[in-house]
mmCIF file of C-alpha atoms and ligand atoms in Angstrom:
data_model
loop_
_atom_site.group_PDB
_atom_site.id
_atom_site.type_symbol
_atom_site.label_atom_id
_atom_site.label_comp_id
_atom_site.label_asym_id
_atom_site.label_seq_id
_atom_site.Cartn_x
_atom_site.Cartn_y
_atom_site.Cartn_z
ATOM 1 C CA MET O 4 0.000 0.000 0.000
ATOM 2 C CA THR O 5 1.393 3.418 -0.944
ATOM 3 C CA HIS O 6 1.915 6.038 1.668
ATOM 4 C CA ASP O 7 -0.904 8.164 0.143
ATOM 5 C CA ASN O 8 -3.397 5.352 0.287
ATOM 6 C CA LYS O 9 -2.508 4.623 3.866
ATOM 7 C CA THR O 10 -2.902 8.254 4.832
ATOM 8 C CA ASN O 11 -6.235 8.528 3.019
ATOM 9 C CA GLN O 12 -7.518 5.403 4.718
ATOM 10 C CA ALA O 13 -6.476 6.694 8.130
ATOM 11 C CA ARG O 14 -8.169 10.012 7.432
ATOM 12 C CA ARG O 15 -11.416 8.399 6.309
ATOM 13 C CA ALA O 16 -11.477 6.198 9.381
ATOM 14 C CA PHE O 17 -10.890 9.285 11.504
ATOM 15 C CA TYR O 18 -13.719 11.183 9.757
ATOM 16 C CA GLU O 19 -16.068 8.259 10.445
ATOM 17 C CA ARG O 20 -15.128 8.139 14.101
ATOM 18 C CA ILE O 21 -15.587 11.847 14.711
ATOM 19 C CA ASP O 22 -18.839 11.820 12.705
ATOM 20 C CA HIS O 23 -20.464 9.994 15.650
ATOM 21 C CA HIS O 24 -19.648 13.038 17.783
ATOM 22 C CA HIS O 25 -21.239 15.404 15.223
ATOM 23 C CA LEU O 26 -17.894 16.700 14.067
ATOM 24 C CA PHE O 27 -16.373 17.048 10.628
ATOM 25 C CA PRO O 28 -13.021 18.295 9.336
ATOM 26 C CA LEU O 29 -13.160 21.840 7.987
ATOM 27 C CA TRP O 30 -10.332 21.226 5.524
ATOM 28 C CA GLU O 31 -12.549 18.962 3.393
ATOM 29 C CA GLN O 32 -15.189 21.738 3.052
ATOM 30 C CA LEU O 33 -13.379 25.048 3.354
ATOM 31 C CA HIS O 34 -13.823 26.086 -0.285
ATOM 32 C CA ASN O 35 -17.566 25.413 -0.162
ATOM 33 C CA LEU O 36 -18.033 27.237 3.123
ATOM 34 C CA VAL O 37 -15.941 30.240 2.194
ATOM 35 C CA PRO O 38 -16.378 30.458 -1.595
ATOM 36 C CA ARG O 39 -14.381 32.862 -3.738
ATOM 37 C CA GLU O 40 -17.678 34.335 -4.867
ATOM 38 C CA PRO O 41 -21.348 33.612 -4.115
ATOM 39 C CA ALA O 42 -22.308 30.098 -5.157
ATOM 40 C CA PRO O 43 -25.669 29.981 -6.950
ATOM 41 C CA ALA O 44 -28.494 29.606 -4.421
ATOM 42 C CA GLY O 45 -31.774 29.010 -6.191
ATOM 43 C CA LEU O 46 -32.340 29.248 -9.916
ATOM 44 C CA ALA O 47 -33.375 31.984 -12.284
ATOM 45 C CA ALA O 48 -37.062 31.451 -13.010
ATOM 46 C CA LEU O 49 -40.118 33.146 -14.523
ATOM 47 C CA TRP O 50 -43.800 32.548 -13.763
ATOM 48 C CA ARG O 51 -46.206 33.546 -16.544
ATOM 49 C CA TYR O 52 -49.236 35.284 -15.124
ATOM 50 C CA THR O 53 -51.442 33.695 -17.787
ATOM 51 C CA ASP O 54 -50.417 30.287 -16.349
ATOM 52 C CA LEU O 55 -50.783 31.287 -12.681
ATOM 53 C CA ARG O 56 -54.065 33.163 -12.804
ATOM 54 C CA PRO O 57 -56.393 30.224 -13.589
ATOM 55 C CA HIS O 58 -54.914 28.221 -10.663
ATOM 56 C CA LEU O 59 -55.400 31.123 -8.289
ATOM 57 C CA LEU O 60 -59.018 31.603 -9.417
ATOM 58 C CA GLU O 61 -59.580 27.851 -9.006
ATOM 59 C CA ALA O 62 -58.273 28.139 -5.436
ATOM 60 C CA GLY O 63 -61.022 30.743 -5.040
ATOM 61 C CA THR O 64 -63.631 28.018 -5.717
ATOM 62 C CA LEU O 65 -62.072 25.573 -3.228
ATOM 63 C CA ILE O 66 -61.547 27.694 -0.110
ATOM 64 C CA SER O 67 -62.691 31.098 1.115
ATOM 65 C CA ALA O 68 -60.222 33.809 2.110
ATOM 66 C CA GLN O 69 -61.629 33.660 5.645
ATOM 67 C CA GLU O 70 -61.116 29.897 5.989
ATOM 68 C CA ALA O 71 -57.659 30.005 4.401
ATOM 69 C CA VAL O 72 -56.771 33.089 6.534
ATOM 70 C CA ARG O 73 -54.565 34.051 3.559
ATOM 71 C CA ARG O 74 -55.550 32.458 0.239
ATOM 72 C CA VAL O 75 -52.159 32.544 -1.425
ATOM 73 C CA LEU O 76 -50.319 30.412 -3.954
ATOM 74 C CA VAL O 77 -46.661 30.510 -2.964
ATOM 75 C CA LEU O 78 -44.085 30.980 -5.720
ATOM 76 C CA GLU O 79 -41.328 28.590 -4.824
ATOM 77 C CA ASN O 80 -37.924 28.771 -6.428
ATOM 78 C CA PRO O 81 -37.454 25.558 -8.482
ATOM 79 C CA GLY O 82 -34.000 25.191 -6.912
ATOM 80 C CA LEU O 83 -35.358 25.639 -3.347
ATOM 81 C CA ARG O 84 -38.429 23.365 -3.307
ATOM 82 C CA GLY O 85 -40.012 22.743 0.087
ATOM 83 C CA GLN O 86 -38.696 25.959 1.627
ATOM 84 C CA ALA O 87 -41.483 28.425 0.784
ATOM 85 C CA SER O 88 -38.749 30.650 -0.618
ATOM 86 C CA ILE O 89 -38.281 32.426 -3.932
ATOM 87 C CA THR O 90 -34.715 33.297 -2.861
ATOM 88 C CA PRO O 91 -32.910 32.018 0.242
ATOM 89 C CA SER O 92 -34.106 35.070 2.201
ATOM 90 C CA LEU O 93 -37.374 36.061 0.486
ATOM 91 C CA TYR O 94 -40.906 34.777 0.153
ATOM 92 C CA ALA O 95 -43.321 35.530 -2.715
ATOM 93 C CA GLY O 96 -46.977 34.598 -3.131
ATOM 94 C CA LEU O 97 -50.029 35.665 -5.112
ATOM 95 C CA GLN O 98 -53.026 36.461 -2.930
ATOM 96 C CA LEU O 99 -56.648 36.466 -4.134
ATOM 97 C CA ILE O 100 -59.557 38.285 -2.479
ATOM 98 C CA LEU O 101 -62.947 37.845 -4.121
ATOM 99 C CA PRO O 102 -65.763 40.389 -3.846
ATOM 100 C CA GLY O 103 -67.453 40.108 -0.462
ATOM 101 C CA GLU O 104 -64.503 38.378 1.205
ATOM 102 C CA ILE O 105 -62.293 39.321 4.124
ATOM 103 C CA ALA O 106 -58.939 37.939 5.246
ATOM 104 C CA PRO O 107 -58.963 38.071 9.067
ATOM 105 C CA SER O 108 -56.815 40.384 11.148
ATOM 106 C CA HIS O 109 -53.497 39.206 12.570
ATOM 107 C CA ARG O 110 -49.982 40.458 13.183
ATOM 108 C CA HIS O 111 -46.504 38.962 13.001
ATOM 109 C CA SER O 112 -42.806 39.744 13.169
ATOM 110 C CA GLN O 113 -42.449 39.269 9.435
ATOM 111 C CA SER O 114 -42.685 42.431 7.330
ATOM 112 C CA ALA O 115 -44.861 42.278 4.236
ATOM 113 C CA LEU O 116 -45.226 44.225 1.039
ATOM 114 C CA ARG O 117 -48.193 44.017 -1.298
ATOM 115 C CA PHE O 118 -47.817 44.849 -4.942
ATOM 116 C CA VAL O 119 -51.214 45.073 -6.601
ATOM 117 C CA VAL O 120 -51.332 43.088 -9.837
ATOM 118 C CA GLU O 121 -55.002 43.025 -10.836
ATOM 119 C CA GLY O 122 -58.387 44.376 -9.829
ATOM 120 C CA ARG O 123 -59.847 47.342 -7.979
ATOM 121 C CA GLY O 124 -61.982 47.853 -4.901
ATOM 122 C CA ALA O 125 -60.130 45.879 -2.226
ATOM 123 C CA TYR O 126 -58.577 47.444 0.834
ATOM 124 C CA THR O 127 -55.932 46.530 3.340
ATOM 125 C CA ALA O 128 -56.030 47.850 6.892
ATOM 126 C CA VAL O 129 -52.912 48.537 8.970
ATOM 127 C CA ASP O 130 -53.259 49.496 12.636
ATOM 128 C CA GLY O 131 -56.707 51.019 12.238
ATOM 129 C CA GLU O 132 -56.334 52.735 8.854
ATOM 130 C CA ARG O 133 -57.570 51.376 5.549
ATOM 131 C CA THR O 134 -56.192 52.060 2.118
ATOM 132 C CA THR O 135 -57.958 51.209 -1.136
ATOM 133 C CA LEU O 136 -55.748 49.258 -3.488
ATOM 134 C CA GLU O 137 -55.167 50.132 -7.129
ATOM 135 C CA PRO O 138 -53.054 48.190 -9.631
ATOM 136 C CA GLY O 139 -49.384 49.183 -9.304
ATOM 137 C CA ASP O 140 -49.721 50.416 -5.717
ATOM 138 C CA PHE O 141 -46.935 49.399 -3.345
ATOM 139 C CA VAL O 142 -48.358 48.791 0.124
ATOM 140 C CA ILE O 143 -46.518 48.011 3.367
ATOM 141 C CA THR O 144 -47.515 45.940 6.378
ATOM 142 C CA PRO O 145 -44.807 46.717 8.958
ATOM 143 C CA SER O 146 -43.607 44.100 11.414
ATOM 144 C CA MET O 147 -46.109 43.477 14.286
ATOM 145 C CA THR O 148 -48.848 45.763 12.925
ATOM 146 C CA TRP O 149 -52.423 44.447 12.875
ATOM 147 C CA HIS O 150 -53.575 43.871 9.326
ATOM 148 C CA ASP O 151 -56.568 42.472 7.502
ATOM 149 C CA HIS O 152 -57.742 42.637 3.935
ATOM 150 C CA GLY O 153 -61.195 42.963 2.387
ATOM 151 C CA ASN O 154 -62.984 43.340 -0.920
ATOM 152 C CA PRO O 155 -66.375 44.939 -0.199
ATOM 153 C CA CYS O 156 -69.120 43.979 -2.667
ATOM 154 C CA ALA O 157 -69.538 46.837 -5.110
ATOM 155 C CA ALA O 158 -72.872 47.741 -6.739
ATOM 156 C CA ASP O 159 -71.687 46.113 -9.988
ATOM 157 C CA GLY O 160 -70.639 42.924 -8.177
ATOM 158 C CA GLY O 161 -66.985 43.905 -7.849
ATOM 159 C CA GLN O 162 -63.786 42.293 -9.131
ATOM 160 C CA PRO O 163 -61.386 39.627 -7.945
ATOM 161 C CA VAL O 164 -58.317 41.425 -6.588
ATOM 162 C CA ILE O 165 -54.896 39.809 -6.860
ATOM 163 C CA TRP O 166 -51.655 41.082 -5.417
ATOM 164 C CA LEU O 167 -48.104 39.882 -4.962
ATOM 165 C CA ASP O 168 -47.115 39.327 -1.332
ATOM 166 C CA GLY O 169 -43.408 39.818 -0.641
ATOM 167 C CA LEU O 170 -42.307 38.875 2.858
ATOM 168 C CA ASP O 171 -39.082 38.272 4.758
ATOM 169 C CA ILE O 172 -40.397 34.907 6.047
ATOM 170 C CA PRO O 173 -37.179 32.919 5.320
ATOM 171 C CA THR O 174 -35.031 35.645 6.914
ATOM 172 C CA VAL O 175 -37.097 35.767 10.096
ATOM 173 C CA ARG O 176 -37.155 31.956 10.211
ATOM 174 C CA PHE O 177 -33.358 31.847 9.814
ATOM 175 C CA LEU O 178 -32.988 34.306 12.691
ATOM 176 C CA GLY O 179 -35.434 32.412 14.909
ATOM 177 C CA ALA O 180 -37.299 35.655 15.491
ATOM 178 C CA GLY O 181 -40.870 34.924 14.379
ATOM 179 C CA PHE O 182 -43.962 35.612 16.510
ATOM 180 C CA ALA O 183 -47.595 35.884 15.408
ATOM 181 C CA GLU O 184 -51.038 36.390 16.937
ATOM 182 C CA ASP O 185 -54.642 36.720 15.804
ATOM 183 C CA HIS O 186 -56.703 39.825 16.479
ATOM 184 C CA PRO O 187 -59.767 39.139 18.648
ATOM 185 C CA GLN O 188 -61.929 40.577 15.833
ATOM 186 C CA ALA O 189 -61.739 39.248 12.254
ATOM 187 C CA VAL O 190 -62.052 42.815 10.989
ATOM 188 C CA GLN O 191 -60.110 45.247 13.152
ATOM 189 C CA PRO O 192 -61.875 48.493 14.046
ATOM 190 C CA VAL O 193 -61.176 51.497 11.854
ATOM 191 C CA THR O 194 -59.692 54.255 14.030
ATOM 192 C CA ARG O 195 -58.329 56.692 11.442
ATOM 193 C CA PRO O 196 -59.855 57.941 8.178
ATOM 194 C CA GLN O 197 -58.514 56.858 4.784
ATOM 195 C CA GLY O 198 -55.709 59.095 3.556
ATOM 196 C CA ASN O 199 -54.556 60.017 7.065
ATOM 197 C CA SER O 200 -51.034 58.626 6.826
ATOM 198 C CA PHE O 201 -50.618 59.977 3.295
ATOM 199 C CA ALA O 202 -51.606 63.476 4.422
ATOM 200 C CA ARG O 203 -49.156 63.237 7.319
ATOM 201 C CA TYR O 204 -46.175 61.833 5.479
ATOM 202 C CA GLY O 205 -46.850 61.638 1.730
ATOM 203 C CA ASN O 206 -46.098 65.203 0.663
ATOM 204 C CA ASN O 207 -42.499 65.813 1.778
ATOM 205 C CA LEU O 208 -43.957 67.117 5.024
ATOM 206 C CA ALA O 209 -44.305 65.546 8.438
ATOM 207 C CA PRO O 210 -46.298 66.520 11.515
ATOM 208 C CA VAL O 211 -44.229 68.865 13.668
ATOM 209 C CA ARG O 212 -44.988 66.834 16.759
ATOM 210 C CA HIS O 213 -44.229 63.571 15.043
ATOM 211 C CA ALA O 214 -42.384 61.272 17.411
ATOM 212 C CA ALA O 215 -39.856 59.490 15.195
ATOM 213 C CA SER O 216 -40.533 55.836 15.693
ATOM 214 C CA GLY O 217 -39.991 52.471 14.204
ATOM 215 C CA THR O 218 -37.763 51.216 11.470
ATOM 216 C CA THR O 219 -40.470 51.087 8.790
ATOM 217 C CA SER O 220 -41.908 53.923 6.715
ATOM 218 C CA PRO O 221 -44.983 55.558 8.275
ATOM 219 C CA LEU O 222 -46.467 55.713 4.756
ATOM 220 C CA PHE O 223 -48.163 52.468 3.933
ATOM 221 C CA ASN O 224 -49.435 53.072 0.426
ATOM 222 C CA TYR O 225 -47.188 54.436 -2.317
ATOM 223 C CA PRO O 226 -49.764 54.971 -5.093
ATOM 224 C CA TYR O 227 -48.809 53.965 -8.609
ATOM 225 C CA GLU O 228 -50.044 57.268 -10.014
ATOM 226 C CA ARG O 229 -47.294 59.156 -8.175
ATOM 227 C CA THR O 230 -44.613 56.619 -9.018
ATOM 228 C CA TRP O 231 -45.605 56.628 -12.682
ATOM 229 C CA ASP O 232 -45.468 60.450 -12.859
ATOM 230 C CA ALA O 233 -41.952 60.475 -11.414
ATOM 231 C CA LEU O 234 -40.697 57.805 -13.823
ATOM 232 C CA GLN O 235 -42.296 59.498 -16.853
ATOM 233 C CA THR O 236 -40.830 62.878 -15.989
ATOM 234 C CA LEU O 237 -37.339 61.449 -15.540
ATOM 235 C CA LEU O 238 -37.644 59.527 -18.819
ATOM 236 C CA ARG O 239 -38.666 62.698 -20.680
ATOM 237 C CA GLN O 240 -35.726 64.477 -19.081
ATOM 238 C CA GLY O 241 -33.357 61.781 -20.316
ATOM 239 C CA GLU O 242 -32.190 60.221 -17.062
ATOM 240 C CA VAL O 243 -31.843 56.711 -18.447
ATOM 241 C CA ASP O 244 -29.160 54.540 -16.861
ATOM 242 C CA ALA O 245 -27.494 52.052 -19.241
ATOM 243 C CA TRP O 246 -28.135 49.141 -16.841
ATOM 244 C CA ASP O 247 -31.365 50.088 -15.061
ATOM 245 C CA GLY O 248 -33.266 52.473 -17.337
ATOM 246 C CA VAL O 249 -35.001 54.939 -15.018
ATOM 247 C CA LYS O 250 -34.935 53.293 -11.591
ATOM 248 C CA LEU O 251 -36.139 54.669 -8.270
ATOM 249 C CA ARG O 252 -36.221 53.106 -4.849
ATOM 250 C CA TYR O 253 -39.100 53.549 -2.406
ATOM 251 C CA ASN O 254 -37.921 55.318 0.709
ATOM 252 C CA ASN O 255 -38.982 56.120 4.239
ATOM 253 C CA PRO O 256 -39.834 59.838 4.099
ATOM 254 C CA LEU O 257 -38.710 60.364 7.700
ATOM 255 C CA THR O 258 -35.236 58.927 7.287
ATOM 256 C CA GLY O 259 -34.500 58.722 3.556
ATOM 257 C CA GLY O 260 -33.672 55.066 4.211
ATOM 258 C CA TRP O 261 -35.383 51.952 2.945
ATOM 259 C CA ALA O 262 -39.179 51.811 3.278
ATOM 260 C CA ILE O 263 -38.945 48.395 4.984
ATOM 261 C CA PRO O 264 -35.857 47.407 7.004
ATOM 262 C CA THR O 265 -35.551 43.910 5.510
ATOM 263 C CA LEU O 266 -36.956 44.468 2.015
ATOM 264 C CA GLY O 267 -35.553 46.888 -0.556
ATOM 265 C CA THR O 268 -38.227 47.967 -3.033
ATOM 266 C CA PHE O 269 -37.804 49.555 -6.446
ATOM 267 C CA MET O 270 -39.705 50.668 -9.530
ATOM 268 C CA GLN O 271 -38.114 51.146 -12.927
ATOM 269 C CA LEU O 272 -39.087 52.213 -16.410
ATOM 270 C CA LEU O 273 -37.371 50.823 -19.506
ATOM 271 C CA PRO O 274 -38.004 52.813 -22.685
ATOM 272 C CA GLN O 275 -39.166 50.914 -25.765
ATOM 273 C CA GLY O 276 -36.129 49.326 -27.453
ATOM 274 C CA PHE O 277 -33.969 49.633 -24.308
ATOM 275 C CA SER O 278 -31.190 47.020 -24.281
ATOM 276 C CA GLY O 279 -29.588 47.131 -20.853
ATOM 277 C CA LYS O 280 -26.001 46.296 -19.939
ATOM 278 C CA THR O 281 -25.245 43.382 -17.630
ATOM 279 C CA TRP O 282 -25.002 43.708 -13.852
ATOM 280 C CA ARG O 283 -24.617 41.326 -10.946
ATOM 281 C CA SER O 284 -25.320 42.059 -7.311
ATOM 282 C CA THR O 285 -25.265 40.129 -4.062
ATOM 283 C CA ASP O 286 -28.968 40.722 -3.413
ATOM 284 C CA ALA O 287 -31.229 38.239 -5.202
ATOM 285 C CA THR O 288 -34.205 40.136 -6.666
ATOM 286 C CA VAL O 289 -37.842 39.378 -7.437
ATOM 287 C CA PHE O 290 -39.395 41.320 -10.337
ATOM 288 C CA SER O 291 -43.092 41.899 -11.026
ATOM 289 C CA VAL O 292 -43.863 43.253 -14.498
ATOM 290 C CA VAL O 293 -46.387 46.079 -14.301
ATOM 291 C CA GLU O 294 -46.639 46.718 -18.023
ATOM 292 C CA GLY O 295 -44.768 46.112 -21.258
ATOM 293 C CA SER O 296 -42.898 43.149 -22.667
ATOM 294 C CA GLY O 297 -39.308 42.179 -23.300
ATOM 295 C CA GLN O 298 -36.580 39.817 -22.201
ATOM 296 C CA ALA O 299 -34.597 39.242 -19.044
ATOM 297 C CA VAL O 300 -31.292 37.485 -19.677
ATOM 298 C CA ILE O 301 -30.282 35.842 -16.393
ATOM 299 C CA GLY O 302 -27.228 33.624 -15.996
ATOM 300 C CA GLY O 303 -27.115 33.125 -19.774
ATOM 301 C CA ARG O 304 -30.784 32.054 -20.023
ATOM 302 C CA THR O 305 -33.337 34.208 -21.803
ATOM 303 C CA PHE O 306 -36.798 34.683 -20.288
ATOM 304 C CA ASP O 307 -39.517 36.449 -22.281
ATOM 305 C CA TYR O 308 -41.580 38.598 -19.970
ATOM 306 C CA ALA O 309 -45.042 40.131 -20.391
ATOM 307 C CA ALA O 310 -47.273 42.245 -18.146
ATOM 308 C CA LYS O 311 -47.956 40.719 -14.683
ATOM 309 C CA ASP O 312 -45.275 38.018 -15.017
ATOM 310 C CA ILE O 313 -42.936 37.435 -12.088
ATOM 311 C CA PHE O 314 -39.264 36.513 -12.382
ATOM 312 C CA VAL O 315 -36.341 36.072 -10.023
ATOM 313 C CA VAL O 316 -32.650 36.926 -10.444
ATOM 314 C CA PRO O 317 -30.437 34.884 -8.057
ATOM 315 C CA SER O 318 -27.597 36.424 -6.097
ATOM 316 C CA TRP O 319 -24.569 37.266 -8.235
ATOM 317 C CA ALA O 320 -26.148 35.919 -11.446
ATOM 318 C CA PRO O 321 -25.276 38.162 -14.405
ATOM 319 C CA ALA O 322 -28.492 39.780 -15.628
ATOM 320 C CA SER O 323 -29.670 42.291 -18.217
ATOM 321 C CA LEU O 324 -33.061 43.665 -19.286
ATOM 322 C CA HIS O 325 -34.313 44.285 -22.831
ATOM 323 C CA ALA O 326 -37.617 46.035 -23.504
ATOM 324 C CA HIS O 327 -39.568 45.318 -26.700
ATOM 325 C CA GLN O 328 -42.327 47.597 -25.486
ATOM 326 C CA GLN O 329 -41.845 50.301 -22.887
ATOM 327 C CA SER O 330 -41.771 48.362 -19.616
ATOM 328 C CA VAL O 331 -42.412 49.156 -15.979
ATOM 329 C CA LEU O 332 -40.934 46.719 -13.442
ATOM 330 C CA PHE O 333 -41.487 46.590 -9.704
ATOM 331 C CA SER O 334 -38.822 44.682 -7.763
ATOM 332 C CA TYR O 335 -37.800 43.756 -4.237
ATOM 333 C CA SER O 336 -34.708 42.237 -2.673
ATOM 334 C CA ASP O 337 -32.896 41.859 0.639
ATOM 335 C CA ARG O 338 -30.493 44.705 -0.175
ATOM 336 C CA PRO O 339 -31.151 46.616 3.088
ATOM 337 C CA ILE O 340 -29.745 43.644 5.013
ATOM 338 C CA HIS O 341 -26.663 43.454 2.779
ATOM 339 C CA GLU O 342 -26.081 47.185 3.173
ATOM 340 C CA ALA O 343 -26.623 47.225 6.929
ATOM 341 C CA LEU O 344 -24.050 44.452 7.330
ATOM 342 C CA GLY O 345 -21.527 45.894 4.874
ATOM 343 C CA LEU O 346 -21.998 42.907 2.550
ATOM 344 C CA PHE O 347 -23.566 44.545 -0.484
ATOM 345 C CA ARG O 348 -21.574 44.242 -3.688
ATOM 346 C CA GLU O 349 -22.521 45.104 -7.201
ATOM 347 C CA HIS O 350 -20.626 44.734 -10.447
ATOM 348 C CA ARG O 351 -21.741 46.543 -13.573
ATOM 349 C CA GLU O 352 -20.213 45.136 -16.752
ATOM 350 C CA ASN O 353 -19.533 47.341 -19.734
ATOM 351 C CA HIS O 354 -21.517 45.351 -22.281
HETATM 352 O O1 LIG T 525 -51.265 38.906 4.233
HETATM 353 O O2 LIG T 525 -50.600 38.680 6.268
HETATM 354 O O3 LIG T 525 -48.575 35.683 1.610
HETATM 355 O O4 LIG T 525 -49.197 36.637 6.943
HETATM 356 C C1 LIG T 525 -48.071 35.118 3.847
HETATM 357 C C2 LIG T 525 -48.241 35.366 5.200
HETATM 358 C C3 LIG T 525 -49.538 36.940 3.342
HETATM 359 C C4 LIG T 525 -50.581 38.339 5.092
HETATM 360 C C5 LIG T 525 -48.729 35.903 2.941
HETATM 361 C C6 LIG T 525 -49.041 36.402 5.615
HETATM 362 C C7 LIG T 525 -49.700 37.199 4.681
#
């Protein structure tokens, strides 16, 4: 037996012995544990809304929003099955509320965003204030705030309302920091009129006696109308970035920081014919197409996107965006966590 073989045999026997004590040798794993650059976690993927929608409406015939508590189909990354995750740190789901339904009030440590995909007339309530949801609105449910949703029956019968739920469920699970409770009433009492938080915080003004509090924006609806106006104006004025098109991030008007401490949220406009350069960044990102069509090239794969589709760009995957028609894309990622910890990295390639 050669010396090498003998050594290898002795090592393997050693590894087996220490395995019983729940130990393993770092030197066999070091490169995996401390990679030279992020190893792919999850896959690039796209969900066509035209495929998803019929399943969600079918769910609406099988269970009520009240019984389900949240009637949601979870978008699970094909490389992370069984983890209720679209990226290692982020959750995504499509929620349906039919006319006449309510989703009962509860609160939890997890922060949520709603991005309205389809339908009008539903509301969400956060700590006593309701906001009516319109397609393209970005709505926040801060950590530990009471929230319930409803779709009051309109005179014309109303519409199914569908929105994208983005939550930090995997992050909170990883940290072992999740708590939840149900409100004693299915529909929490309304204590403030609609528009109250927007009047207080939505106009680059804040109440003089405002007691700065919390880590989440005090605004909980960022209406699409406003966002669209800002993007259009910047497009007309020529502020088109070669990678991003016109891209804005939603911020907390009191601090200028992220709207949600764990979830970075963005809206961007790609002019018709835009062919973006390639970037990679450490934050994996979920995109929801508001309008338009084009292609996302992610890790060398090409995904055709159309309005209301959802796609995910994994951490450090090279990606670029190409708009056949003028496109508006909402997106969210865990960038605030990367930034807070000094881990955020981005590389913008020159092609
Ligand atoms: O609306 O509160 O998609 O608690 C997952 C968990 C939505 C919600 C989800 C939730 C909610």
